[in-house]
Amino acid sequence: MAFRDTTDGYGLITRLFHWLMAVAIFALFALGYWMVGLDYYSAYYTSAPDLHKSAGLVLLAAFLVRWGWRLANPDPADGELTPFERRASKIVQKGFYPLILAMLVSGYFISTSDGVGIDVFGIVTVPAVAQDKTIGLWAGYIHKVLAYITVALAVVHTAAALKHHFIDRSTILKRMWSGPPQS
């Protein structure tokens, strides 16, 4: 079992990051979508946002490690793709990183715009770097827009992977699911 990526496929570390972060992003989107509709009298009025913030900061830490890991590993070969698919794939894959980073950082600024840090699952408190309600308002708008863009892009990414697997019969999805072929 390969831990590192090769030109033949993705190693275990990349695959774990990919699938765990995909689940986390969709779960955080669903939680965020649900929690903005809560009223003051809901039993989840404070616990849902606390969970969303904590999970978001854990995702931010995992994301930074993943990005570093991605930079330290080779890209698997993309010879099965057409030139258009190759360009589109690179744009989507490389575009996810700044998009997700901006979404996570904007979430941090929403949560700390009152000058109070974020308690992460009662383990550590991430301090606020500024106290500015205007930053919080802008960050809220940016966070919402980027969340929808991220999920939409993830849906397109998923559809493309399924198209490659079921229609083109390529090994692209297999490489992210089971890694490089065993020698």
PDB file of C-alpha atoms in Angstrom:
ATOM      1  CA  MET A   1       0.000   0.000   0.000  1.00  0.00           C
ATOM      2  CA  ALA A   2       1.511   3.304  -1.103  1.00  0.00           C
ATOM      3  CA  PHE A   3       1.334   6.193   1.328  1.00  0.00           C
ATOM      4  CA  ARG A   4       2.712   8.774  -1.114  1.00  0.00           C
ATOM      5  CA  ASP A   5       1.287   9.738  -4.479  1.00  0.00           C
ATOM      6  CA  THR A   6       2.882   8.431  -7.651  1.00  0.00           C
ATOM      7  CA  THR A   7       2.326   9.187 -11.324  1.00  0.00           C
ATOM      8  CA  ASP A   8       0.059   6.091 -11.358  1.00  0.00           C
ATOM      9  CA  GLY A   9      -2.319   7.201  -8.588  1.00  0.00           C
ATOM     10  CA  TYR A  10      -2.945   8.773  -5.227  1.00  0.00           C
ATOM     11  CA  GLY A  11      -1.399   7.383  -2.058  1.00  0.00           C
ATOM     12  CA  LEU A  12      -3.282   6.574   1.132  1.00  0.00           C
ATOM     13  CA  ILE A  13      -2.654   9.962   2.788  1.00  0.00           C
ATOM     14  CA  THR A  14      -4.040  11.954  -0.145  1.00  0.00           C
ATOM     15  CA  ARG A  15      -7.035   9.650  -0.473  1.00  0.00           C
ATOM     16  CA  LEU A  16      -7.883   9.921   3.232  1.00  0.00           C
ATOM     17  CA  PHE A  17      -7.602  13.708   3.136  1.00  0.00           C
ATOM     18  CA  HIS A  18      -9.705  13.864  -0.039  1.00  0.00           C
ATOM     19  CA  TRP A  19     -12.620  11.770   1.205  1.00  0.00           C
ATOM     20  CA  LEU A  20     -12.658  13.035   4.800  1.00  0.00           C
ATOM     21  CA  MET A  21     -12.541  16.650   3.668  1.00  0.00           C
ATOM     22  CA  ALA A  22     -15.233  16.057   1.060  1.00  0.00           C
ATOM     23  CA  VAL A  23     -17.549  14.644   3.719  1.00  0.00           C
ATOM     24  CA  ALA A  24     -16.635  17.458   6.133  1.00  0.00           C
ATOM     25  CA  ILE A  25     -17.288  20.194   3.566  1.00  0.00           C
ATOM     26  CA  PHE A  26     -20.716  18.834   2.641  1.00  0.00           C
ATOM     27  CA  ALA A  27     -21.570  18.249   6.326  1.00  0.00           C
ATOM     28  CA  LEU A  28     -20.507  21.779   7.288  1.00  0.00           C
ATOM     29  CA  PHE A  29     -22.509  23.187   4.380  1.00  0.00           C
ATOM     30  CA  ALA A  30     -25.611  21.274   5.503  1.00  0.00           C
ATOM     31  CA  LEU A  31     -25.092  22.317   9.119  1.00  0.00           C
ATOM     32  CA  GLY A  32     -24.566  25.948   8.122  1.00  0.00           C
ATOM     33  CA  TYR A  33     -27.620  25.941   5.873  1.00  0.00           C
ATOM     34  CA  TRP A  34     -29.739  24.462   8.671  1.00  0.00           C
ATOM     35  CA  MET A  35     -28.419  26.590  11.512  1.00  0.00           C
ATOM     36  CA  VAL A  36     -29.040  29.979   9.870  1.00  0.00           C
ATOM     37  CA  GLY A  37     -32.748  29.210  10.109  1.00  0.00           C
ATOM     38  CA  LEU A  38     -32.677  28.563  13.859  1.00  0.00           C
ATOM     39  CA  ASP A  39     -34.463  31.034  16.086  1.00  0.00           C
ATOM     40  CA  TYR A  40     -33.384  32.221  19.510  1.00  0.00           C
ATOM     41  CA  TYR A  41     -35.624  29.682  21.250  1.00  0.00           C
ATOM     42  CA  SER A  42     -34.185  26.662  19.468  1.00  0.00           C
ATOM     43  CA  ALA A  43     -32.301  24.194  21.642  1.00  0.00           C
ATOM     44  CA  TYR A  44     -29.537  24.280  19.010  1.00  0.00           C
ATOM     45  CA  TYR A  45     -29.259  28.079  18.731  1.00  0.00           C
ATOM     46  CA  THR A  46     -25.775  28.157  20.282  1.00  0.00           C
ATOM     47  CA  SER A  47     -24.606  24.542  20.004  1.00  0.00           C
ATOM     48  CA  ALA A  48     -24.989  24.330  16.212  1.00  0.00           C
ATOM     49  CA  PRO A  49     -22.838  27.414  15.520  1.00  0.00           C
ATOM     50  CA  ASP A  50     -20.296  26.253  18.128  1.00  0.00           C
ATOM     51  CA  LEU A  51     -20.043  22.879  16.374  1.00  0.00           C
ATOM     52  CA  HIS A  52     -19.800  24.587  12.962  1.00  0.00           C
ATOM     53  CA  LYS A  53     -16.987  26.895  14.135  1.00  0.00           C
ATOM     54  CA  SER A  54     -15.022  24.130  15.858  1.00  0.00           C
ATOM     55  CA  ALA A  55     -15.325  21.741  12.932  1.00  0.00           C
ATOM     56  CA  GLY A  56     -14.445  24.562  10.538  1.00  0.00           C
ATOM     57  CA  LEU A  57     -11.202  25.306  12.383  1.00  0.00           C
ATOM     58  CA  VAL A  58     -10.290  21.610  12.499  1.00  0.00           C
ATOM     59  CA  LEU A  59     -10.981  21.498   8.756  1.00  0.00           C
ATOM     60  CA  LEU A  60      -8.761  24.563   8.279  1.00  0.00           C
ATOM     61  CA  ALA A  61      -5.875  22.825  10.061  1.00  0.00           C
ATOM     62  CA  ALA A  62      -6.420  19.628   8.029  1.00  0.00           C
ATOM     63  CA  PHE A  63      -6.680  21.682   4.860  1.00  0.00           C
ATOM     64  CA  LEU A  64      -3.320  23.359   5.459  1.00  0.00           C
ATOM     65  CA  VAL A  65      -1.658  19.998   6.072  1.00  0.00           C
ATOM     66  CA  ARG A  66      -3.335  18.600   2.955  1.00  0.00           C
ATOM     67  CA  TRP A  67      -2.184  21.510   0.818  1.00  0.00           C
ATOM     68  CA  GLY A  68       1.388  21.016   2.018  1.00  0.00           C
ATOM     69  CA  TRP A  69       1.107  17.291   1.307  1.00  0.00           C
ATOM     70  CA  ARG A  70      -0.237  18.022  -2.166  1.00  0.00           C
ATOM     71  CA  LEU A  71       2.696  20.306  -2.927  1.00  0.00           C
ATOM     72  CA  ALA A  72       5.171  17.642  -1.758  1.00  0.00           C
ATOM     73  CA  ASN A  73       3.769  14.879  -3.979  1.00  0.00           C
ATOM     74  CA  PRO A  74       3.722  14.367  -7.752  1.00  0.00           C
ATOM     75  CA  ASP A  75       0.511  14.683  -9.729  1.00  0.00           C
ATOM     76  CA  PRO A  76      -0.758  11.400 -11.150  1.00  0.00           C
ATOM     77  CA  ALA A  77      -0.586  11.198 -14.946  1.00  0.00           C
ATOM     78  CA  ASP A  78      -3.591  12.585 -16.776  1.00  0.00           C
ATOM     79  CA  GLY A  79      -3.032  10.942 -20.155  1.00  0.00           C
ATOM     80  CA  GLU A  80      -6.548   9.479 -20.159  1.00  0.00           C
ATOM     81  CA  LEU A  81      -8.031  12.978 -20.425  1.00  0.00           C
ATOM     82  CA  THR A  82      -8.639  15.062 -23.516  1.00  0.00           C
ATOM     83  CA  PRO A  83      -6.764  18.383 -23.653  1.00  0.00           C
ATOM     84  CA  PHE A  84      -9.961  20.219 -22.624  1.00  0.00           C
ATOM     85  CA  GLU A  85     -10.571  17.827 -19.716  1.00  0.00           C
ATOM     86  CA  ARG A  86      -6.945  18.158 -18.638  1.00  0.00           C
ATOM     87  CA  ARG A  87      -7.202  21.971 -18.491  1.00  0.00           C
ATOM     88  CA  ALA A  88     -10.581  21.856 -16.755  1.00  0.00           C
ATOM     89  CA  SER A  89      -9.259  19.323 -14.247  1.00  0.00           C
ATOM     90  CA  LYS A  90      -6.256  21.490 -13.388  1.00  0.00           C
ATOM     91  CA  ILE A  91      -8.436  24.586 -12.994  1.00  0.00           C
ATOM     92  CA  VAL A  92     -10.867  22.779 -10.685  1.00  0.00           C
ATOM     93  CA  GLN A  93      -8.205  20.998  -8.629  1.00  0.00           C
ATOM     94  CA  LYS A  94      -5.988  24.063  -8.245  1.00  0.00           C
ATOM     95  CA  GLY A  95      -9.035  26.320  -7.807  1.00  0.00           C
ATOM     96  CA  PHE A  96     -10.372  24.327  -4.881  1.00  0.00           C
ATOM     97  CA  TYR A  97      -7.405  25.259  -2.681  1.00  0.00           C
ATOM     98  CA  PRO A  98      -7.705  29.075  -2.629  1.00  0.00           C
ATOM     99  CA  LEU A  99     -11.496  28.812  -2.688  1.00  0.00           C
ATOM    100  CA  ILE A 100     -11.668  26.545   0.368  1.00  0.00           C
ATOM    101  CA  LEU A 101      -8.986  28.552   2.165  1.00  0.00           C
ATOM    102  CA  ALA A 102     -10.882  31.815   1.602  1.00  0.00           C
ATOM    103  CA  MET A 103     -14.126  30.203   2.764  1.00  0.00           C
ATOM    104  CA  LEU A 104     -12.525  28.879   5.963  1.00  0.00           C
ATOM    105  CA  VAL A 105     -10.728  32.142   6.739  1.00  0.00           C
ATOM    106  CA  SER A 106     -13.903  34.161   6.145  1.00  0.00           C
ATOM    107  CA  GLY A 107     -15.686  31.866   8.600  1.00  0.00           C
ATOM    108  CA  TYR A 108     -13.012  32.646  11.166  1.00  0.00           C
ATOM    109  CA  PHE A 109     -13.526  36.398  10.634  1.00  0.00           C
ATOM    110  CA  ILE A 110     -17.308  36.079  10.996  1.00  0.00           C
ATOM    111  CA  SER A 111     -16.877  34.286  14.291  1.00  0.00           C
ATOM    112  CA  THR A 112     -14.242  36.592  15.761  1.00  0.00           C
ATOM    113  CA  SER A 113     -15.468  39.992  14.556  1.00  0.00           C
ATOM    114  CA  ASP A 114     -16.699  40.714  18.091  1.00  0.00           C
ATOM    115  CA  GLY A 115     -13.135  40.337  19.403  1.00  0.00           C
ATOM    116  CA  VAL A 116     -13.799  36.990  21.104  1.00  0.00           C
ATOM    117  CA  GLY A 117     -11.796  33.910  20.131  1.00  0.00           C
ATOM    118  CA  ILE A 118     -13.251  30.570  19.058  1.00  0.00           C
ATOM    119  CA  ASP A 119     -13.335  27.698  21.536  1.00  0.00           C
ATOM    120  CA  VAL A 120     -12.496  24.555  19.549  1.00  0.00           C
ATOM    121  CA  PHE A 121     -14.314  21.617  21.150  1.00  0.00           C
ATOM    122  CA  GLY A 122     -13.237  22.803  24.612  1.00  0.00           C
ATOM    123  CA  ILE A 123      -9.624  21.896  23.824  1.00  0.00           C
ATOM    124  CA  VAL A 124      -8.081  25.155  22.662  1.00  0.00           C
ATOM    125  CA  THR A 125      -9.224  28.711  22.016  1.00  0.00           C
ATOM    126  CA  VAL A 126      -8.169  30.336  18.764  1.00  0.00           C
ATOM    127  CA  PRO A 127      -7.846  34.053  19.530  1.00  0.00           C
ATOM    128  CA  ALA A 128      -9.438  36.850  17.564  1.00  0.00           C
ATOM    129  CA  VAL A 129      -7.033  39.030  15.582  1.00  0.00           C
ATOM    130  CA  ALA A 130      -9.396  41.971  15.193  1.00  0.00           C
ATOM    131  CA  GLN A 131     -12.600  43.410  16.544  1.00  0.00           C
ATOM    132  CA  ASP A 132     -14.592  44.921  13.718  1.00  0.00           C
ATOM    133  CA  LYS A 133     -18.272  44.258  13.010  1.00  0.00           C
ATOM    134  CA  THR A 134     -17.890  45.553   9.436  1.00  0.00           C
ATOM    135  CA  ILE A 135     -15.293  42.858   8.752  1.00  0.00           C
ATOM    136  CA  GLY A 136     -17.732  40.335  10.211  1.00  0.00           C
ATOM    137  CA  LEU A 137     -20.540  41.491   7.908  1.00  0.00           C
ATOM    138  CA  TRP A 138     -18.347  41.325   4.804  1.00  0.00           C
ATOM    139  CA  ALA A 139     -16.902  38.008   5.891  1.00  0.00           C
ATOM    140  CA  GLY A 140     -20.429  36.651   6.345  1.00  0.00           C
ATOM    141  CA  TYR A 141     -21.387  37.579   2.805  1.00  0.00           C
ATOM    142  CA  ILE A 142     -18.133  36.202   1.373  1.00  0.00           C
ATOM    143  CA  HIS A 143     -18.442  32.985   3.409  1.00  0.00           C
ATOM    144  CA  LYS A 144     -21.965  32.340   2.174  1.00  0.00           C
ATOM    145  CA  VAL A 145     -21.125  32.978  -1.485  1.00  0.00           C
ATOM    146  CA  LEU A 146     -17.952  30.864  -1.330  1.00  0.00           C
ATOM    147  CA  ALA A 147     -19.787  28.029   0.420  1.00  0.00           C
ATOM    148  CA  TYR A 148     -22.312  27.821  -2.409  1.00  0.00           C
ATOM    149  CA  ILE A 149     -19.563  28.062  -5.041  1.00  0.00           C
ATOM    150  CA  THR A 150     -17.524  25.351  -3.295  1.00  0.00           C
ATOM    151  CA  VAL A 151     -20.451  22.953  -3.093  1.00  0.00           C
ATOM    152  CA  ALA A 152     -21.446  23.649  -6.698  1.00  0.00           C
ATOM    153  CA  LEU A 153     -17.873  23.044  -7.851  1.00  0.00           C
ATOM    154  CA  ALA A 154     -17.721  19.846  -5.766  1.00  0.00           C
ATOM    155  CA  VAL A 155     -20.910  18.613  -7.445  1.00  0.00           C
ATOM    156  CA  VAL A 156     -19.405  19.304 -10.893  1.00  0.00           C
ATOM    157  CA  HIS A 157     -16.177  17.592  -9.780  1.00  0.00           C
ATOM    158  CA  THR A 158     -18.181  14.546  -8.637  1.00  0.00           C
ATOM    159  CA  ALA A 159     -20.200  14.447 -11.853  1.00  0.00           C
ATOM    160  CA  ALA A 160     -17.004  14.578 -13.914  1.00  0.00           C
ATOM    161  CA  ALA A 161     -15.438  11.743 -11.882  1.00  0.00           C
ATOM    162  CA  LEU A 162     -18.567   9.613 -12.364  1.00  0.00           C
ATOM    163  CA  LYS A 163     -18.615  10.414 -16.100  1.00  0.00           C
ATOM    164  CA  HIS A 164     -14.981   9.317 -16.417  1.00  0.00           C
ATOM    165  CA  HIS A 165     -15.690   6.127 -14.491  1.00  0.00           C
ATOM    166  CA  PHE A 166     -18.994   4.979 -15.994  1.00  0.00           C
ATOM    167  CA  ILE A 167     -18.988   6.483 -19.484  1.00  0.00           C
ATOM    168  CA  ASP A 168     -15.309   6.760 -20.406  1.00  0.00           C
ATOM    169  CA  ARG A 169     -14.349   3.641 -18.406  1.00  0.00           C
ATOM    170  CA  SER A 170     -11.145   5.373 -17.292  1.00  0.00           C
ATOM    171  CA  THR A 171      -9.186   4.675 -14.109  1.00  0.00           C
ATOM    172  CA  ILE A 172      -9.412   8.238 -12.769  1.00  0.00           C
ATOM    173  CA  LEU A 173     -11.944   7.509 -10.004  1.00  0.00           C
ATOM    174  CA  LYS A 174     -10.237   4.217  -9.152  1.00  0.00           C
ATOM    175  CA  ARG A 175      -6.974   6.069  -8.510  1.00  0.00           C
ATOM    176  CA  MET A 176      -8.687   8.255  -5.894  1.00  0.00           C
ATOM    177  CA  TRP A 177     -10.609   5.344  -4.413  1.00  0.00           C
ATOM    178  CA  SER A 178      -8.035   2.539  -4.289  1.00  0.00           C
ATOM    179  CA  GLY A 179      -4.747   4.244  -5.136  1.00  0.00           C
ATOM    180  CA  PRO A 180      -2.036   3.310  -7.607  1.00  0.00           C
ATOM    181  CA  PRO A 181      -2.073  -0.216  -9.036  1.00  0.00           C
ATOM    182  CA  GLN A 182      -0.208  -2.743  -6.907  1.00  0.00           C
ATOM    183  CA  SER A 183       2.969  -4.033  -8.522  1.00  0.00           C
TER     184      SER A 183
END
